[in-house]
Coordinates of C-alpha atoms in Angstrom, one line a residue:
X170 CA -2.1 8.4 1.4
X171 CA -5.1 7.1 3.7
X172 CA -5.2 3.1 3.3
X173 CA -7.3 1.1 5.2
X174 CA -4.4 0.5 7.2
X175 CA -3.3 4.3 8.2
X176 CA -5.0 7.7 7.6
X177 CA -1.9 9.5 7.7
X178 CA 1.8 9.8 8.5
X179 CA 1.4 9.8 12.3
X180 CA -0.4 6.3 12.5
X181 CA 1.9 4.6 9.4
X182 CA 5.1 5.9 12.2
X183 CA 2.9 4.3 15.1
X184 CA 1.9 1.0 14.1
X185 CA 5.7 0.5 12.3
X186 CA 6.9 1.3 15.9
X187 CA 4.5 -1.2 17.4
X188 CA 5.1 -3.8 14.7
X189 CA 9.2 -3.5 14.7
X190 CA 8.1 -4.6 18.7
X191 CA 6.6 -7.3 18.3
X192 CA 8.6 -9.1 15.4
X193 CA 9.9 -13.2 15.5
X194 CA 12.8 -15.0 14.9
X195 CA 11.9 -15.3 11.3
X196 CA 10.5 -12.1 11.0
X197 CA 12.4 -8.8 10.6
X198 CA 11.0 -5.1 9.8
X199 CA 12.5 -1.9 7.3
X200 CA 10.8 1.3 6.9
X201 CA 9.7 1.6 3.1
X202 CA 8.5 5.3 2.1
X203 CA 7.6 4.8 -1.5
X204 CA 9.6 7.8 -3.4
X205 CA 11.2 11.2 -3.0
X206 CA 8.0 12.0 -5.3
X207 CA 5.1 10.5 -2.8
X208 CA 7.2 11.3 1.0
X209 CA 7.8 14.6 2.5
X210 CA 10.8 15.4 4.2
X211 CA 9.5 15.8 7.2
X212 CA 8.4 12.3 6.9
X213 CA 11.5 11.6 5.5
X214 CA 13.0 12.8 8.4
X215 CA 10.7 10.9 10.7
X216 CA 11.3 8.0 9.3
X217 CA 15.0 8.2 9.6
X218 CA 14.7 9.2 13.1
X219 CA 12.8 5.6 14.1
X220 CA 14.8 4.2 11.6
X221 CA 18.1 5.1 14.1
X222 CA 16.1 4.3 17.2
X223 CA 15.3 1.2 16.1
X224 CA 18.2 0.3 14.3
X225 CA 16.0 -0.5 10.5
X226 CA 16.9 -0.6 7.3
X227 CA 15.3 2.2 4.8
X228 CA 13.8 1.2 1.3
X229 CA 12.5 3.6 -1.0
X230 CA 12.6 4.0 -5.0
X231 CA 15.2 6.8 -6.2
X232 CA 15.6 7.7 -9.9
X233 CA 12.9 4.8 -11.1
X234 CA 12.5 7.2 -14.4
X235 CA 13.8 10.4 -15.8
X236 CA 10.2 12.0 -15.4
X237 CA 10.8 11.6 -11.6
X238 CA 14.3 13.4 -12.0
X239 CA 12.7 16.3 -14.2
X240 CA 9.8 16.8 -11.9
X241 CA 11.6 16.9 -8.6
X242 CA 14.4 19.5 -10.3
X243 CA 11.2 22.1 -11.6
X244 CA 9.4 21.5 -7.8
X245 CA 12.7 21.5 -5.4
X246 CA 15.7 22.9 -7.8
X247 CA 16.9 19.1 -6.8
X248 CA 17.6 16.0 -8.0
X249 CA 15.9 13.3 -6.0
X250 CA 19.4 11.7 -4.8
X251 CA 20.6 14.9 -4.0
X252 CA 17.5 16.3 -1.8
X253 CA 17.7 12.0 0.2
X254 CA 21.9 12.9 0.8
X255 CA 20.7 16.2 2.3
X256 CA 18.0 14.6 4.4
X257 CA 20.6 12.3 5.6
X258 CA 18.5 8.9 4.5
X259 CA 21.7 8.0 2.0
X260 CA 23.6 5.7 4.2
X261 CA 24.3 2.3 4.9
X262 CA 20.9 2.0 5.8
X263 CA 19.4 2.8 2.3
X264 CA 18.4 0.3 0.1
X265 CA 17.5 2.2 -2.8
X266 CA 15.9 0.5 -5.7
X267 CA 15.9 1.2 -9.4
X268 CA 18.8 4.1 -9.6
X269 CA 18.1 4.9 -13.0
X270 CA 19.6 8.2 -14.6
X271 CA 22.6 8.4 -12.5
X272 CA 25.6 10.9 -13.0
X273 CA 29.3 10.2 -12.2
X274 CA 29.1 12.1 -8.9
X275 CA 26.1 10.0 -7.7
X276 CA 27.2 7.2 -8.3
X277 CA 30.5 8.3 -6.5
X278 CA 28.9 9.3 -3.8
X279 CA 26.5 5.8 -3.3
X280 CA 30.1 4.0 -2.9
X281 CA 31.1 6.8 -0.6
X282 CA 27.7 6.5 1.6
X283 CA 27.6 3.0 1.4
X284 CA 24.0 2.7 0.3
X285 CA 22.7 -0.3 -1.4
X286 CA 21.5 -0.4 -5.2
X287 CA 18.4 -2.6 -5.5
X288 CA 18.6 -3.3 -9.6
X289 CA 15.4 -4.1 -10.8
X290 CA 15.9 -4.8 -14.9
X291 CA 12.6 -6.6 -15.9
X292 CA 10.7 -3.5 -14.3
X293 CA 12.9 -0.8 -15.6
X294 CA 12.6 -2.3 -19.4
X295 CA 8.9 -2.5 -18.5
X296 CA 8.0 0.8 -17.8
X297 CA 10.6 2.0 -19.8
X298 CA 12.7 3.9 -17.2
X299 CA 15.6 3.0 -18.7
X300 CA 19.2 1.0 -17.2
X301 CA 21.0 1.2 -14.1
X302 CA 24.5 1.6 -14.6
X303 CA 25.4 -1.8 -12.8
X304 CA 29.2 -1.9 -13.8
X305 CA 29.9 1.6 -13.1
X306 CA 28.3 1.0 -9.7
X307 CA 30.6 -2.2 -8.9
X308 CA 33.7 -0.2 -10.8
X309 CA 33.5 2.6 -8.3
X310 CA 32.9 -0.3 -4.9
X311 CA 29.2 0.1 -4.7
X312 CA 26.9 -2.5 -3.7
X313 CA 24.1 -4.3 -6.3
X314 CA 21.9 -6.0 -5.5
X315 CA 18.8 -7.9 -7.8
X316 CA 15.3 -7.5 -7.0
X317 CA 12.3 -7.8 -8.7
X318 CA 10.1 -5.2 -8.0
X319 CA 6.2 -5.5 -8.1
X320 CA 3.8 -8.3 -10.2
X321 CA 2.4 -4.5 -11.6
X322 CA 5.7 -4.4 -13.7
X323 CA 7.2 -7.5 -13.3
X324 CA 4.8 -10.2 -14.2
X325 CA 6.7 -13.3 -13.0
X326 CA 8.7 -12.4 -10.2
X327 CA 11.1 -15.0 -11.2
X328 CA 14.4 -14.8 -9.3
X329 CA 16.1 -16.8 -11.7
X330 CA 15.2 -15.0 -14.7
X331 CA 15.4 -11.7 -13.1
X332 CA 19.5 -12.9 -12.8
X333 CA 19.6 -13.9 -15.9
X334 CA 17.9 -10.2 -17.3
X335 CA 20.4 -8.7 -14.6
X336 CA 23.5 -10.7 -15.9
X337 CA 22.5 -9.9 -20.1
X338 CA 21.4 -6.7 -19.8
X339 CA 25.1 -5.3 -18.4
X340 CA 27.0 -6.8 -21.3
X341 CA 24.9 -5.5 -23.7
X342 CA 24.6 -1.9 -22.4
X343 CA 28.5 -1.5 -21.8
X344 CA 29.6 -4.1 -24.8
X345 CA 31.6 -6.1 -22.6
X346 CA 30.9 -9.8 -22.4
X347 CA 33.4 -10.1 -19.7
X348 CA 31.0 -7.6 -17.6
X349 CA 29.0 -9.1 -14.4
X350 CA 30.1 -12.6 -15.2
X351 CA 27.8 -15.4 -13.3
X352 CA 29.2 -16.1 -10.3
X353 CA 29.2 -12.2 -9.4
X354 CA 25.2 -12.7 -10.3
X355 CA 24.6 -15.2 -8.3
X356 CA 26.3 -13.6 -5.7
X357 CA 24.5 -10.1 -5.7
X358 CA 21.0 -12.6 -5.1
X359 CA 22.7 -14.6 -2.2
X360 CA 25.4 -13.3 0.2
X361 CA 25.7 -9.5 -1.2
X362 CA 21.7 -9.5 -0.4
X363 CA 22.5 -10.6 2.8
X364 CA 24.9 -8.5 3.4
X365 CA 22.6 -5.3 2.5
X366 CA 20.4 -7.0 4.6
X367 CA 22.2 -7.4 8.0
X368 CA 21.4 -11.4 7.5
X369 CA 24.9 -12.1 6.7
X370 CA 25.6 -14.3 9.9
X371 CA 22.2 -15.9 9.4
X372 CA 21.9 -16.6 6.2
X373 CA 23.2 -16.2 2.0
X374 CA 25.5 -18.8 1.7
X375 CA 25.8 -22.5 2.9
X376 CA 28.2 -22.8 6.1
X377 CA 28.5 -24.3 9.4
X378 CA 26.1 -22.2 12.3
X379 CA 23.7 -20.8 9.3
X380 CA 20.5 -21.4 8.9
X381 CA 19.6 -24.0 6.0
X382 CA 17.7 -21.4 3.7
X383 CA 18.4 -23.7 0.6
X384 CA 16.9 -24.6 -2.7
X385 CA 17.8 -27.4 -4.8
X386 CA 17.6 -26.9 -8.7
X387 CA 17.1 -29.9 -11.2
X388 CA 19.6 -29.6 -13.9
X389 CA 19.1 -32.5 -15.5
X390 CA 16.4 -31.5 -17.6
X391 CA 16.6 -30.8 -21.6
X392 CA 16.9 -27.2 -21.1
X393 CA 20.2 -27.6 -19.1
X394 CA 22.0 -30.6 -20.5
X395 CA 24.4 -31.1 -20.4
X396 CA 25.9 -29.3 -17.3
X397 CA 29.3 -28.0 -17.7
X398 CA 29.3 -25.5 -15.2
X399 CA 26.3 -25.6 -12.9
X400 CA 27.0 -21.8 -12.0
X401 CA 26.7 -20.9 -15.7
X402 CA 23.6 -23.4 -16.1
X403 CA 22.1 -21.4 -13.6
X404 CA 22.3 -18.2 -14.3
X405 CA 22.0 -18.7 -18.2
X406 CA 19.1 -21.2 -18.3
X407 CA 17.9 -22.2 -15.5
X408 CA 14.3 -20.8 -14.3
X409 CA 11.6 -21.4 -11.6
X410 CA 10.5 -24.1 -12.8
X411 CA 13.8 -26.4 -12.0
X412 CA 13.2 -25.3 -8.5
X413 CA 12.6 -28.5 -6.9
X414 CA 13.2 -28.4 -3.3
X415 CA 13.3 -25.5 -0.8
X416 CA 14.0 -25.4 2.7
X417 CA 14.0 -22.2 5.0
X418 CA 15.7 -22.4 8.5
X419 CA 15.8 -25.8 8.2
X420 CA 12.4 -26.8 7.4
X421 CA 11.0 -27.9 4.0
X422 CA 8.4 -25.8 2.8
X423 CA 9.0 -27.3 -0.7
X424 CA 8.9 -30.7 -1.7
X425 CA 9.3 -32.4 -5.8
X426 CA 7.8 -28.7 -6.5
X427 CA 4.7 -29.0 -4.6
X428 CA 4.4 -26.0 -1.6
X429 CA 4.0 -27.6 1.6
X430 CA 1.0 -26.9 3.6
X431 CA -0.8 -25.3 1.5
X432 CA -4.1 -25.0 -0.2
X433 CA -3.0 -24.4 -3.9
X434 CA -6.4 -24.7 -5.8
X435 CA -8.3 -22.9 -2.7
X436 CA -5.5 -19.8 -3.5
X437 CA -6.0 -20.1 -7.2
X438 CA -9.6 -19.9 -6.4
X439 CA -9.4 -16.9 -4.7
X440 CA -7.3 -15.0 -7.4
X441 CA -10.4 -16.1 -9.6
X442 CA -12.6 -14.8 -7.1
X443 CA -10.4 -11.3 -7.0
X444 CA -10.3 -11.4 -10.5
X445 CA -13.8 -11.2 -11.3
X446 CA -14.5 -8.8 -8.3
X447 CA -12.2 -6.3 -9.5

């Protein structure tokens, strides 16, 4: 769609050429057509072709809802999945998020491909797109990851919560307590995510020759005393709000909860300002 960014698909490919140039050392670039539902494929396919020039990762939305299935089977005689595996977009390159609605043979076939699973509970329950089937996915060798989606269906954007949604959600769908225990959680938000990523050597867990991209969690509070297992603590009632410290490559950015550098009650003023505007 025309943004005031691009007018169409030839200027969105340009400047994400020009941009992918001209990234930093904490900076890096994927290509992110919405949805089977919104993307051509010949934009698909242009978009896989700078993705393998340029050696980028590819995010999209596949399977967010039912309706998206039913629509793309009445328009193309295809499921979404299907009609991306044809294109030749599923790959280790895919990061494909929500994966709602999926049969045996898909998810078969994203272990196969090894494509990335972006699970997104708090957004799916939302907008009432239903489950991904997490523990099939990691039964058949697949990788999960947890994100959050958007603020439009996911009002907090709280990691920690998202994990804990993430880690519930699986046992009750499947009725297996013993499913996605916490330290398989934790790990789909830390080194599995850097893994999909490519960031593995760089970052997702703490080792000599990473980078210190750290946080530091208060436990000590009411709502996590006492600690008995601070993996369990964390994923089962911790949130945000415990976050106390953060680094990233080394340097604090957060500090006894307070964001470095920056102007919080000029930003809060400004989503007033928005607020009323809109």
């Amino acid at each position: 769609f025309p943004t005031a960014w691009a007018r169409d698909d030839d200027e969105y490919l340009a400047k994400a050429d020009a941009l992918v140039g001209d990234a930093d050392g904490l900076v890096g670039y994927a290509l992110a057509p919405h949805a089977p539902y919104t993307v051509s494929d010949p934009t698909f396919e242009r978009v896989l072709e700078l993705a393998e020039a340029r050696d980028l990762l590819i995010h999209t939305h596949v399977h967010e809802s039912s309706a998206e299935i039913d629509e793309e089977l009445v328009a193309r005689g295809v499921r979404p999945f299907e009609r991306l595996r044809r294109l030749g977009v599923v790959s280790s390159r895919l990061l494909a998020a929500h994966m709602t609605h999926l049969t045996p043979e898909e998810i078969e076939l994203v272990a196969e491909l090894g494509a990335t699973v972006v699970h997104c509970p708090e957004s799916n329950m939302k907008l009432a797109n239903g489950f991904c089937p997490v523990d099939r996915l990691l039964d058949a060798g697949a990788r999960v990851i947890v994100g959050t989606d958007g603020p439009a269906s996911n009002n907090d954007l709280d990691m920690l919560g998202e994990l804990r949604t993430a880690a519930l959600l699986v046992k009750g769908a499947s009725r297996d307590a013993t499913k996605l225990p916490a330290i398989r959680a934790l790990r789909m938000a830390t080194i599995e995510a850097a893994r999909a990523l490519r960031l593995d050597h760089l970052v997702g867990s703490i080792e000599p020759g990473k980078r210190a991209d750290l946080i530091a969690v208060d436990l000590s509070q009411p709502e996590t005393s006492p600690v008995y297992d601070p993996i369990s603590q964390l994923l089962y009632a911790a949130h945000r709000g415990l976050v106390r410290e953060a680094w990233i490559d080394g340097k604090r950015r957060l500090r006894a909860g307070v964001v470095e550098d920056v102007d919080l009650p000029g930003v809060l003023a400004k989503a007033r300002a928005w607020r009323e505007r809109i």
